[in-house]
Coordinates of C-alpha atoms and ligand atoms in Angstrom, one line a residue:
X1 CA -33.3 -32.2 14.8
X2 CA -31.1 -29.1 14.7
X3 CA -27.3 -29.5 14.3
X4 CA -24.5 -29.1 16.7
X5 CA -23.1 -25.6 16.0
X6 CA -18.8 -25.5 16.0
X7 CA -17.2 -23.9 19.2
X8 CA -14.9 -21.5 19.2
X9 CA -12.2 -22.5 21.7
X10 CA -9.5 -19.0 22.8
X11 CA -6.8 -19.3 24.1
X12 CA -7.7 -20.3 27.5
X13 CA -9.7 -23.7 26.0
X14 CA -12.8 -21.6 27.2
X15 CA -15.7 -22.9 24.6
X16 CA -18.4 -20.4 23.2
X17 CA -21.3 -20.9 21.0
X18 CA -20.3 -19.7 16.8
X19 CA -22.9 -17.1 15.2
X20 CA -24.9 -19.1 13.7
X21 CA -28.6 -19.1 11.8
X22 CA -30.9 -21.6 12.1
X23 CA -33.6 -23.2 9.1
X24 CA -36.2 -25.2 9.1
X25 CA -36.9 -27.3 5.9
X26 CA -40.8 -27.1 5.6
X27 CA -40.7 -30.0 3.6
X28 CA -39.9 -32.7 6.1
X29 CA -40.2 -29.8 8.9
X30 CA -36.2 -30.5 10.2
X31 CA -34.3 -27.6 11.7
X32 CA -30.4 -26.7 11.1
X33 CA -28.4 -24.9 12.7
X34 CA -25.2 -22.9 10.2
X35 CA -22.9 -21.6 11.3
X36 CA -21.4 -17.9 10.3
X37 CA -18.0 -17.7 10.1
X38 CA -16.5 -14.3 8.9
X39 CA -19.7 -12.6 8.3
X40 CA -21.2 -15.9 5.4
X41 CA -22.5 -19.3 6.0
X42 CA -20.8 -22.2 3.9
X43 CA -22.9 -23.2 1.4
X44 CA -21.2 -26.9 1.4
X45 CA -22.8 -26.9 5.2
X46 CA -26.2 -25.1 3.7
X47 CA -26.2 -28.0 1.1
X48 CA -25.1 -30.9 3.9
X49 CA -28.1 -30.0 5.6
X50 CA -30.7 -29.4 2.3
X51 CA -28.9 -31.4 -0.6
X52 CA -29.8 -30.3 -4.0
X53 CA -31.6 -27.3 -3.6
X54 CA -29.0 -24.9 -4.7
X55 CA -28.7 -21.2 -3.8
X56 CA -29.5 -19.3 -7.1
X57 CA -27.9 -15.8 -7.7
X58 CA -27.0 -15.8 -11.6
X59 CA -24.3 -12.4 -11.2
X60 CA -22.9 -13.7 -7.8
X61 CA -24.4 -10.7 -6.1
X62 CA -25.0 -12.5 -2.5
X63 CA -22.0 -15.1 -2.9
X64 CA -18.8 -14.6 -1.9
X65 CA -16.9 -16.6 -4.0
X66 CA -14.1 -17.0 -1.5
X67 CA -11.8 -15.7 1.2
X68 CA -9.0 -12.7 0.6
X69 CA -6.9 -10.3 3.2
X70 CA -6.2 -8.5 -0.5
X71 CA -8.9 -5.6 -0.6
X72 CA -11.0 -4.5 1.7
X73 CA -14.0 -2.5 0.7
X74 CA -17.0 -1.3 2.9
X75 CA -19.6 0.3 0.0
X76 CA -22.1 1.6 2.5
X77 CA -19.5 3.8 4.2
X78 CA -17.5 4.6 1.1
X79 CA -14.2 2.7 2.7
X80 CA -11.6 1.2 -0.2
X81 CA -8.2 0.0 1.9
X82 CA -5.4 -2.5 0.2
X83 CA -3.9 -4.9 3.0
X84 CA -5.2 -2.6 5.4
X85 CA -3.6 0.7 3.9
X86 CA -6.8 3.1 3.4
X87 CA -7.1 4.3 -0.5
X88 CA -6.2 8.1 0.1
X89 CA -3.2 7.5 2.3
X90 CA -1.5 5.3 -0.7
X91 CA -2.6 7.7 -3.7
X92 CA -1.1 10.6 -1.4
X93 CA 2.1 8.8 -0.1
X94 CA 2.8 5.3 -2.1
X95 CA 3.7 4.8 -6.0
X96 CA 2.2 2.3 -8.2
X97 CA 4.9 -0.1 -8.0
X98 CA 4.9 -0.1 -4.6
X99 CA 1.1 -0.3 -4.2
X100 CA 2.0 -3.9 -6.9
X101 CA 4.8 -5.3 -4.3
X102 CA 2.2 -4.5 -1.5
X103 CA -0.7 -6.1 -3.3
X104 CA 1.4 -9.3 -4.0
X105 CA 3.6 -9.6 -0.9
X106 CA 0.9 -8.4 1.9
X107 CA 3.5 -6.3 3.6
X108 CA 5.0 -2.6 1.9
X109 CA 8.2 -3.0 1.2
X110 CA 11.5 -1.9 3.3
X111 CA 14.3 0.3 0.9
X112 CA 16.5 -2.6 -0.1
X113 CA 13.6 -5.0 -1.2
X114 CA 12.0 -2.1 -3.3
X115 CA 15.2 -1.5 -5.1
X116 CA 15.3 -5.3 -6.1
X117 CA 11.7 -4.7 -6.8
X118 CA 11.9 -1.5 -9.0
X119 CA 15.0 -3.0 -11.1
X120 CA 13.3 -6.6 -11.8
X121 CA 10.1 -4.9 -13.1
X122 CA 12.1 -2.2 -15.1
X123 CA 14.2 -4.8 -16.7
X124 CA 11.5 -7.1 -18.3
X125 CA 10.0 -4.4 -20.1
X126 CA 11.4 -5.2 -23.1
X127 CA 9.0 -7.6 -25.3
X128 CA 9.9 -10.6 -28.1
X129 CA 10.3 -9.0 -31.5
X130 CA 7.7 -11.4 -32.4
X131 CA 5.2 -10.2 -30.5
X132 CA 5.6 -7.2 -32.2
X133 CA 6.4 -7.7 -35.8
X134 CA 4.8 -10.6 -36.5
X135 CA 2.2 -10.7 -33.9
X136 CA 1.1 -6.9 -33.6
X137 CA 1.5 -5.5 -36.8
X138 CA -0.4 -8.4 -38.1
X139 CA -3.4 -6.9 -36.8
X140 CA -6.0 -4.8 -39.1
X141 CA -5.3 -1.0 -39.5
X142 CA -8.1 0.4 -37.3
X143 CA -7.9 -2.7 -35.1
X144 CA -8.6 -1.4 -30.9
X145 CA -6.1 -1.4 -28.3
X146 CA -7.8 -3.1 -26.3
X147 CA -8.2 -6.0 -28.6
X148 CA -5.1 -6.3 -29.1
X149 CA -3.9 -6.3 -25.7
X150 CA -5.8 -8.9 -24.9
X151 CA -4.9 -11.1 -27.8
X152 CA -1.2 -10.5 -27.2
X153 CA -1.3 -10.8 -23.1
X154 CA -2.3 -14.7 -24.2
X155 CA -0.1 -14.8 -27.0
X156 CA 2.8 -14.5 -24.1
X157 CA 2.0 -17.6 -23.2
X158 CA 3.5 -19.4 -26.1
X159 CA 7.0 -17.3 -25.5
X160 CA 7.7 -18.0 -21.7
X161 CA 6.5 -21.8 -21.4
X162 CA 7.5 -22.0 -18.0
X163 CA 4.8 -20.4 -17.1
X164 CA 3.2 -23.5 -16.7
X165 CA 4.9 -23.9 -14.0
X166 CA 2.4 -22.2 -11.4
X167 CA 3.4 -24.1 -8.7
X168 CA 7.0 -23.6 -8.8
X169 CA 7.9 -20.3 -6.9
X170 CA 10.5 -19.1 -9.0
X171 CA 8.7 -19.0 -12.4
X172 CA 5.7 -17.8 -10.8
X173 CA 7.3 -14.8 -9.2
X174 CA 8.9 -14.5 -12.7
X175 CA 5.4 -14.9 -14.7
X176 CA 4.5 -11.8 -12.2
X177 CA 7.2 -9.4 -12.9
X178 CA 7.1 -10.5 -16.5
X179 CA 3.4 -9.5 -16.8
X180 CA 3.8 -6.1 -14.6
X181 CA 6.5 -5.0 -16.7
X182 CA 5.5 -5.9 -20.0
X183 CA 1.7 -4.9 -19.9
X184 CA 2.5 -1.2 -20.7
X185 CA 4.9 -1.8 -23.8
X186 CA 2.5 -3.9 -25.2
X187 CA -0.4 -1.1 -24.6
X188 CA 2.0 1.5 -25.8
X189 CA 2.8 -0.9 -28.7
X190 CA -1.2 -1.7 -29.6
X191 CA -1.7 2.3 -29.6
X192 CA 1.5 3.5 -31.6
X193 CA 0.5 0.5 -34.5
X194 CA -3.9 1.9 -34.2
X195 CA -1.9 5.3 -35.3
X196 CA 0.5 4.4 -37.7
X197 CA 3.6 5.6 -35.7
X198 CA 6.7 3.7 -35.3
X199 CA 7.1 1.5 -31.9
X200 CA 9.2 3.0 -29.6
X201 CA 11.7 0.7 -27.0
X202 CA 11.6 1.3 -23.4
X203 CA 14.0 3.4 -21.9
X204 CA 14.7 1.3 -18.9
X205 CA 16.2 4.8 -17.3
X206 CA 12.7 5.8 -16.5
X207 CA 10.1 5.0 -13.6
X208 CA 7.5 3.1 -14.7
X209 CA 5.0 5.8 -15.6
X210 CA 7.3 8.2 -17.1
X211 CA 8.4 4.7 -19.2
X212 CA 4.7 4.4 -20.5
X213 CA 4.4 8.2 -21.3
X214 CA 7.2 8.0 -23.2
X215 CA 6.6 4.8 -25.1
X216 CA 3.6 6.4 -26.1
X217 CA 4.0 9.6 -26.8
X218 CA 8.0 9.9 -27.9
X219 CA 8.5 11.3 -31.7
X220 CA 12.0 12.6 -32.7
X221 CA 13.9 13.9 -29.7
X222 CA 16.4 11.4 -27.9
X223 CA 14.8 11.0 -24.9
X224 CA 11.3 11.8 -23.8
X225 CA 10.9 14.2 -20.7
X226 CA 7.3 13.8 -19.7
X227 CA 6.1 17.0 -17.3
X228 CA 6.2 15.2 -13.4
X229 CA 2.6 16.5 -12.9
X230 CA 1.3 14.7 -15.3
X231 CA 3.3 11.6 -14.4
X232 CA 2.3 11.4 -10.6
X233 CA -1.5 12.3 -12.2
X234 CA -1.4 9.0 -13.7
X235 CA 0.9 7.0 -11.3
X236 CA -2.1 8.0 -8.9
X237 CA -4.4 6.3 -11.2
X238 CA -2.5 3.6 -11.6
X239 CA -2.7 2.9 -7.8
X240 CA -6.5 3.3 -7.9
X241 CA -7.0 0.9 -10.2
X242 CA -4.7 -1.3 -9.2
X243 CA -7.2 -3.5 -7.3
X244 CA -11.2 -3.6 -6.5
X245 CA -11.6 -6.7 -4.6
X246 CA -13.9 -9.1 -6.5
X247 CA -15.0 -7.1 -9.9
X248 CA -15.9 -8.8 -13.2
X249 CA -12.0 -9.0 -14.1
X250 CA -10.9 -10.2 -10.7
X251 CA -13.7 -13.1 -10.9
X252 CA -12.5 -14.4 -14.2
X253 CA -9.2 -14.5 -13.8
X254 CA -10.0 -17.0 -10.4
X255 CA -11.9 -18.8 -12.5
X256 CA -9.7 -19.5 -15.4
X257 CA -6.6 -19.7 -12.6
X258 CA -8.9 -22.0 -10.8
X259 CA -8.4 -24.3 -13.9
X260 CA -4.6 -24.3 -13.4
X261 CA -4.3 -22.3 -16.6
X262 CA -1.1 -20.2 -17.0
X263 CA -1.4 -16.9 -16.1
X264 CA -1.0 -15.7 -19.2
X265 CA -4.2 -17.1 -20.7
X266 CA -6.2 -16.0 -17.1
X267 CA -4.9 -12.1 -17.3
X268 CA -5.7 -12.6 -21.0
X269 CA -9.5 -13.5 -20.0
X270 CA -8.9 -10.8 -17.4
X271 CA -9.0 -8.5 -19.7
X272 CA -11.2 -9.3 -21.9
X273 CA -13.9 -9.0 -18.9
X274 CA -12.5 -5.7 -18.4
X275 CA -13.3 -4.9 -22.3
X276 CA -17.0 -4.5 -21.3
X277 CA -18.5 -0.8 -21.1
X278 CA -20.3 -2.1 -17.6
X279 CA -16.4 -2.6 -16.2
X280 CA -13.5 -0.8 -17.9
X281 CA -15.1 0.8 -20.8
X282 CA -17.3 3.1 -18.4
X283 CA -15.3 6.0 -18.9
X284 CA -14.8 5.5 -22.4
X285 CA -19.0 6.2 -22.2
X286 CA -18.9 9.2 -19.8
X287 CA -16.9 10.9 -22.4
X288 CA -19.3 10.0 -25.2
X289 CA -21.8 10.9 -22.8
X290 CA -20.8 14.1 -21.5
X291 CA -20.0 15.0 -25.5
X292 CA -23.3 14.1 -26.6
X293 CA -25.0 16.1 -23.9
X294 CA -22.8 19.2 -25.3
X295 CA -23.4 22.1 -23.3
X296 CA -24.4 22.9 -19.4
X297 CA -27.9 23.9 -20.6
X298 CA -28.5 20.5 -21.9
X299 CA -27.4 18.8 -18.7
X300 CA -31.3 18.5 -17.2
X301 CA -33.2 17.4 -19.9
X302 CA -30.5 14.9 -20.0
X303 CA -31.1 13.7 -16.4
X304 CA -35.0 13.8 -17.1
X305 CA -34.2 11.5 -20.0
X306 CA -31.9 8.8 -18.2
X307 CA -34.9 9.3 -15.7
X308 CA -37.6 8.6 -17.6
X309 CA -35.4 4.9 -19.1
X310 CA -33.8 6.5 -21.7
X311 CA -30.2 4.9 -21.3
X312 CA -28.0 5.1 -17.6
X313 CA -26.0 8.1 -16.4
X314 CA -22.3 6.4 -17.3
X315 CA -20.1 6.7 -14.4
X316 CA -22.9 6.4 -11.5
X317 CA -23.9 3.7 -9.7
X318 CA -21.9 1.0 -8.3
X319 CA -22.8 -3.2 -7.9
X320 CA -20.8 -2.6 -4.0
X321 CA -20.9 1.3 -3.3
X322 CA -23.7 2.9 -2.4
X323 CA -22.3 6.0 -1.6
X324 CA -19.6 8.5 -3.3
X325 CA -16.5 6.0 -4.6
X326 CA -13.7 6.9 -2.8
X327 CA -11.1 6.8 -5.7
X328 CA -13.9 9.6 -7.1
X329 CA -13.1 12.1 -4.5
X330 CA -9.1 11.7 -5.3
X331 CA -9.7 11.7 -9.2
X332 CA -11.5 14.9 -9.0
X333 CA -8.7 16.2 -7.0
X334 CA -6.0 14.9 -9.1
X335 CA -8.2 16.4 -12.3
X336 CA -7.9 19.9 -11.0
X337 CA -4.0 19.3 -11.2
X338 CA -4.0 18.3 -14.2
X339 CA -5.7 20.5 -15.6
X340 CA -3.6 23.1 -14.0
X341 CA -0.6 21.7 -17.3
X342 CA -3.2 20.7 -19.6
X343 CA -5.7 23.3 -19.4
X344 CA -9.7 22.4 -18.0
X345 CA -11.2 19.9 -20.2
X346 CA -14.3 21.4 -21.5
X347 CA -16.4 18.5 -20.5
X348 CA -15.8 19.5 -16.9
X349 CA -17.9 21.7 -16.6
X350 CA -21.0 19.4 -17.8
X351 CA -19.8 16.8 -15.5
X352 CA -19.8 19.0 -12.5
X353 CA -23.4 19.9 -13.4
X354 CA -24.7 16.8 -14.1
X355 CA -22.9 15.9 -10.8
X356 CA -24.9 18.6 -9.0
X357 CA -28.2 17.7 -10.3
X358 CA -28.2 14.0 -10.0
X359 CA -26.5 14.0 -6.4
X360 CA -30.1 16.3 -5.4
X361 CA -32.3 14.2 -7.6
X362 CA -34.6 11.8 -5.7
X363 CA -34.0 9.3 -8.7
X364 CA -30.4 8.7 -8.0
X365 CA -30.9 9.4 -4.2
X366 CA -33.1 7.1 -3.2
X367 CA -31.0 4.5 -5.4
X368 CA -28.0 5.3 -3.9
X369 CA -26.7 6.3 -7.4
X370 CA -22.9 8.3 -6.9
X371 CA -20.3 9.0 -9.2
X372 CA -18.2 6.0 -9.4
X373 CA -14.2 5.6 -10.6
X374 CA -14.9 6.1 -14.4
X375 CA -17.1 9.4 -14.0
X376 CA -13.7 11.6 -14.0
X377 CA -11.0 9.1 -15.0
X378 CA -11.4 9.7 -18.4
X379 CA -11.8 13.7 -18.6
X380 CA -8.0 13.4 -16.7
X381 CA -7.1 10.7 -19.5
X382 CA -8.2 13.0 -22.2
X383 CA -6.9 15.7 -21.2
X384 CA -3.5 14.0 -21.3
X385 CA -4.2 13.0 -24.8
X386 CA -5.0 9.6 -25.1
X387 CA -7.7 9.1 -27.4
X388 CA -10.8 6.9 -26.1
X389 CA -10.0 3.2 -27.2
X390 CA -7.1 3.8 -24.6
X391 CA -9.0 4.0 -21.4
X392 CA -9.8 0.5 -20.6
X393 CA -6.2 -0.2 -21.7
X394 CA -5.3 2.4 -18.9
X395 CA -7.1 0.5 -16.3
X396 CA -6.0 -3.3 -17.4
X397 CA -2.4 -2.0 -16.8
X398 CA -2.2 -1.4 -13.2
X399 CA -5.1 -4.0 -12.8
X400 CA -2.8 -6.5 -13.8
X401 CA -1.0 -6.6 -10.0
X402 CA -5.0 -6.5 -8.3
X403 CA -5.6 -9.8 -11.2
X404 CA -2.0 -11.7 -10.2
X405 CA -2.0 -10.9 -6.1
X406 CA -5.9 -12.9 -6.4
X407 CA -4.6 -15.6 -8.8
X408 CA -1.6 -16.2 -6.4
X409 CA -4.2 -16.2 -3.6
X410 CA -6.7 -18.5 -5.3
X411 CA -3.5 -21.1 -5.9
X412 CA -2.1 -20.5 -2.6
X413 CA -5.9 -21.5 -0.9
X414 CA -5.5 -25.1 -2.8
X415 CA -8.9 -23.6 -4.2
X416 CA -11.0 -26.4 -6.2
X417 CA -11.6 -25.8 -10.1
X418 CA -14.6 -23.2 -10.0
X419 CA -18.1 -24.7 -11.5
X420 CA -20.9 -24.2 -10.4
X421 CA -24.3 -25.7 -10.7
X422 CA -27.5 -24.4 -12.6
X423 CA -31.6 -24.8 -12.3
X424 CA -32.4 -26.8 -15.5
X425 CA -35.2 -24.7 -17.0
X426 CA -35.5 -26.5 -20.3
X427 CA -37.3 -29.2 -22.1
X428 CA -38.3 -32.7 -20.5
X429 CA -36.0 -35.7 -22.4
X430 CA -37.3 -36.2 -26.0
X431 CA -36.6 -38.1 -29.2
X432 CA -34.5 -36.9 -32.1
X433 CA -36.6 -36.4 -34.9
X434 CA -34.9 -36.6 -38.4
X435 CA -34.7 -33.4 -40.6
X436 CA -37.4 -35.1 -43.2
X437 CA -40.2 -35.4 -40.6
X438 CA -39.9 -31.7 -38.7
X439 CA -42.5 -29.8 -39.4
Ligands
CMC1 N1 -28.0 5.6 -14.4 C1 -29.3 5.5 -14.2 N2 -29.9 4.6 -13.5 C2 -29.1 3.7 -12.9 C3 -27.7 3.7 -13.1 C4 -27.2 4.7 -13.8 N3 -25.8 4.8 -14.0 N4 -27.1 2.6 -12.4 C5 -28.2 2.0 -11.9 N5 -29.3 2.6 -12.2 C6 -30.6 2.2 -11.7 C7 -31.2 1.0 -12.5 O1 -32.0 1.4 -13.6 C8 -32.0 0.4 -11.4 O2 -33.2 1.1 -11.3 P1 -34.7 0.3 -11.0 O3 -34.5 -0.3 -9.7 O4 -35.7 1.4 -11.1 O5 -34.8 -0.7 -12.1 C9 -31.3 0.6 -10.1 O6 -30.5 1.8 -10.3 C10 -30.3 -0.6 -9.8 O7 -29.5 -0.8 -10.9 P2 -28.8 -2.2 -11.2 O8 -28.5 -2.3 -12.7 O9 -29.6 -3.3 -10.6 O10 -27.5 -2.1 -10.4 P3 -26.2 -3.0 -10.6 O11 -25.5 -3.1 -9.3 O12 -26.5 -4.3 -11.3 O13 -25.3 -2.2 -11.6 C11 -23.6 -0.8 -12.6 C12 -24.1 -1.6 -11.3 C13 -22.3 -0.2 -12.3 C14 -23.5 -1.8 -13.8 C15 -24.7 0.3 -13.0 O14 -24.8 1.2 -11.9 C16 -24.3 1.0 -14.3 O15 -24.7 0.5 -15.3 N6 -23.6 2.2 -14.2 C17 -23.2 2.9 -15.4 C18 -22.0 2.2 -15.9 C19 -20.7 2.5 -15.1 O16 -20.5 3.6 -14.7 N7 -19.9 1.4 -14.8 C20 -18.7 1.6 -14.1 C21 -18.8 0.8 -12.8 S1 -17.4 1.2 -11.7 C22 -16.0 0.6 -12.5 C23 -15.8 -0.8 -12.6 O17 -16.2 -1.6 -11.6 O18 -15.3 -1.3 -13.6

């Protein structure tokens, strides 16, 4: 017997029939009707009408895991907007801090509540001494940035214990500027102690990029002034990166939030999913890649190898675009300019090729391969000097405001504590056999 669909009622009380889909359960031969609401059916109604046959998709590839009005992202036509503001009109127009207070607060904000903005996040830059003497430099010599980020993101958590106060507006907003300010002094931090230099403060005169350029890269001379191309080059970045809808990082972080864990701890596991060479450590592999291959005239056996399963083209291919990234097409761009201080990269040139060939190969056609954000990101970042372990640091920065706008949404939603089910593939119940008597 099929289901009565919902109604959707307008304004004038006039009733119309949902989209919906209809199943039939073979089994007992009974028919449901589902609605579709927003483009997905609810599972809960799927499982109403079929209990305990569950839907199984082990990487979440045909589940969406919830609603958002954070990102929206169209991979068939190559579209990437946040709140509604397309990709290329905030890397051309917007700053990153900006791009954070739209992320968070849904709406880009007017002069006077930028300013407020601007000077909260600047004045939390500053982190505990113990983060740093004792917690930092407590780390092996050679240990990676991105370790240590990680490990000290969730070490915050024992220094602001209000932060377990995620239902409490005022310490969450807090939490939120705390994190944005503080993630690039501790990145700065984790790369001065992986080269033995001395930490340097923040200078709380500077924007926020110029801050992080010169936490990094200040020596001797009182104050650092880093060249504006090269600051706007990686503000850009920053406001690329800043959020992807929901990526491997985004999807842990609900689902330690969804545990009512600080936030803290969930940008901690954040980025720790962001660690991975399949998420933020892609471009970290391009440039090994691209260094490996070592000249243009090695560029098509290369492709014939990738072809032929002999490891992936790193920084192609996307899980949700299946065309040319957008924030590609603005990288490239902003690479040119950079290169016009730093001087071409001599990767480039392979990149372009390989570019060329694989974007007229029927391998990557017909598989909708493209170059992706990390298959230029990290020619720009080299090229401004950071060494590799830096690059997935660089992209947990200015993820950090994509992680904490979803967390605040997943709270906000009253969203249940995320778990879901398995198929049981293993053994039948058994008997414990002592160690004397297995064989
Ligand atoms: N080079 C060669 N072949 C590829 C590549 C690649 N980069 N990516 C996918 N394929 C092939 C894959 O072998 C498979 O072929 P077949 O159907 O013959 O088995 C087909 O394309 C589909 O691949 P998949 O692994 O099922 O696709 P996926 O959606 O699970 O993976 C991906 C997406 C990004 C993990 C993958 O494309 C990849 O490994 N790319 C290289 C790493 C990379 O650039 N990662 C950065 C992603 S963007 C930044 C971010 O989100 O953090």
């Amino acid at each position: 017997m099929a289901q009565p669909v919902p109604c959707i009622v307008d304004e004038e009380g006039l009733e119309s029939v949902a989209e919906s889909i209809t199943i039939t359960d073979n089994r007992t031969g009974e028919t449901f009707e589902l609605p579709i609401v927003n483009g997905g059916v609810a599972a809960n109604e799927w499982s109403k009408a079929v209990p305990g046959v569950w839907f199984y998709d082990p990487a979440f590839m045909y589940t969406a895991a919830c609603e958002s009005s954070i990102t929206y992202l169209d991979g068939e036509a190559g579209v990437l907007r946040y709140r509604g503001y397309p990709i290329e009109q905030l890397a051309e127009k917007s700053s990153y801090l900006e791009v954070a207070y739209l992320l968070l607060n849904g709406e880009l904000p007017t002069a006077e509540q930028y300013d407020v903005w601007r000077h909260d996040v600047t004045y939390h830059t500053f982190i505990h001494e113990n983060v740093r003497k004792r917690f930092l430099e407590g780390f092996h010599y050679d240990a990676h940035p991105m370790g240590m980020l990680v490990s000290a993101v969730a070490a915050l958590s024992t220094f602001y214990l209000d932060a377990k106060d995620i239902f409490d507006p005022e310490s969450r907003s807090k939490q939120i500027i705390r994190l944005i300010a503080k993630m690039p002094t501790l990145a700065a931090a984790a790369h001065r102690f992986s080269v033995g230099m001395p930490f340097v403060y923040p200078d709380n005169t500077l924007d926020f990029a110029s801050n992080f350029l010169s936490m990094m890269w200040k020596v001797a001379e009182p104050r650092f002034e880093p060249d504006p191309v090269l600051t706007r080059a990686l503000d850009v970045l920053f406001i690329l990166h800043a959020d992807h809808e929901q990526n491997c990082s985004t999807t842990a972080m609900r689902v330690v939030g969804s545990s009512h864990a600080d936030p803290y701890s969930a940008t901690a596991a954040a980025a720790a999913a962001l660690y991975g060479p399949r998420h933020g450590g892609a471009n970290e592999a391009v440039i090994k890649m691209l260094t490996e291959i070592g000249s243009i005239d090695n560029v098509p056996a290369f492709v014939e190898s990738v072809k032929s399963g002999g490891g992936r083209l790193q920084g192609f291919g996307h899980r949700v675009y299946k065309s040319y990234d957008p924030r590609a097409t603005i990288i490239k761009r902003t690479a040119d300019e950079v290169f016009s201080v730093t001087g071409k990269n001599p990767l480039l040139d392979i990149a372009l090729k390989l570019e060329e060939i694989a974007l007229s190969d029927d391998y990557f056609i017909s598989r909708r391969l493209y170059p992706n954000v990390d298959f230029y990101s990290g020619l720009i970042y080299q090229a401004m000097g950071f060494p590799l372990e830096m690059f997935p640091v660089l992209f947990a920065i200015p993820r950090t405001a994509g992680w904490l706008t979803h967390w605040q949404e997943m709270l906000d939603q009253d969203s249940k504590i995320a778990r879901p089910r398995q198929l049981y593939i293993g053994d039948d119940a058994r008997d414990y056999v002592p160690v004397e008597a297995r064989g």
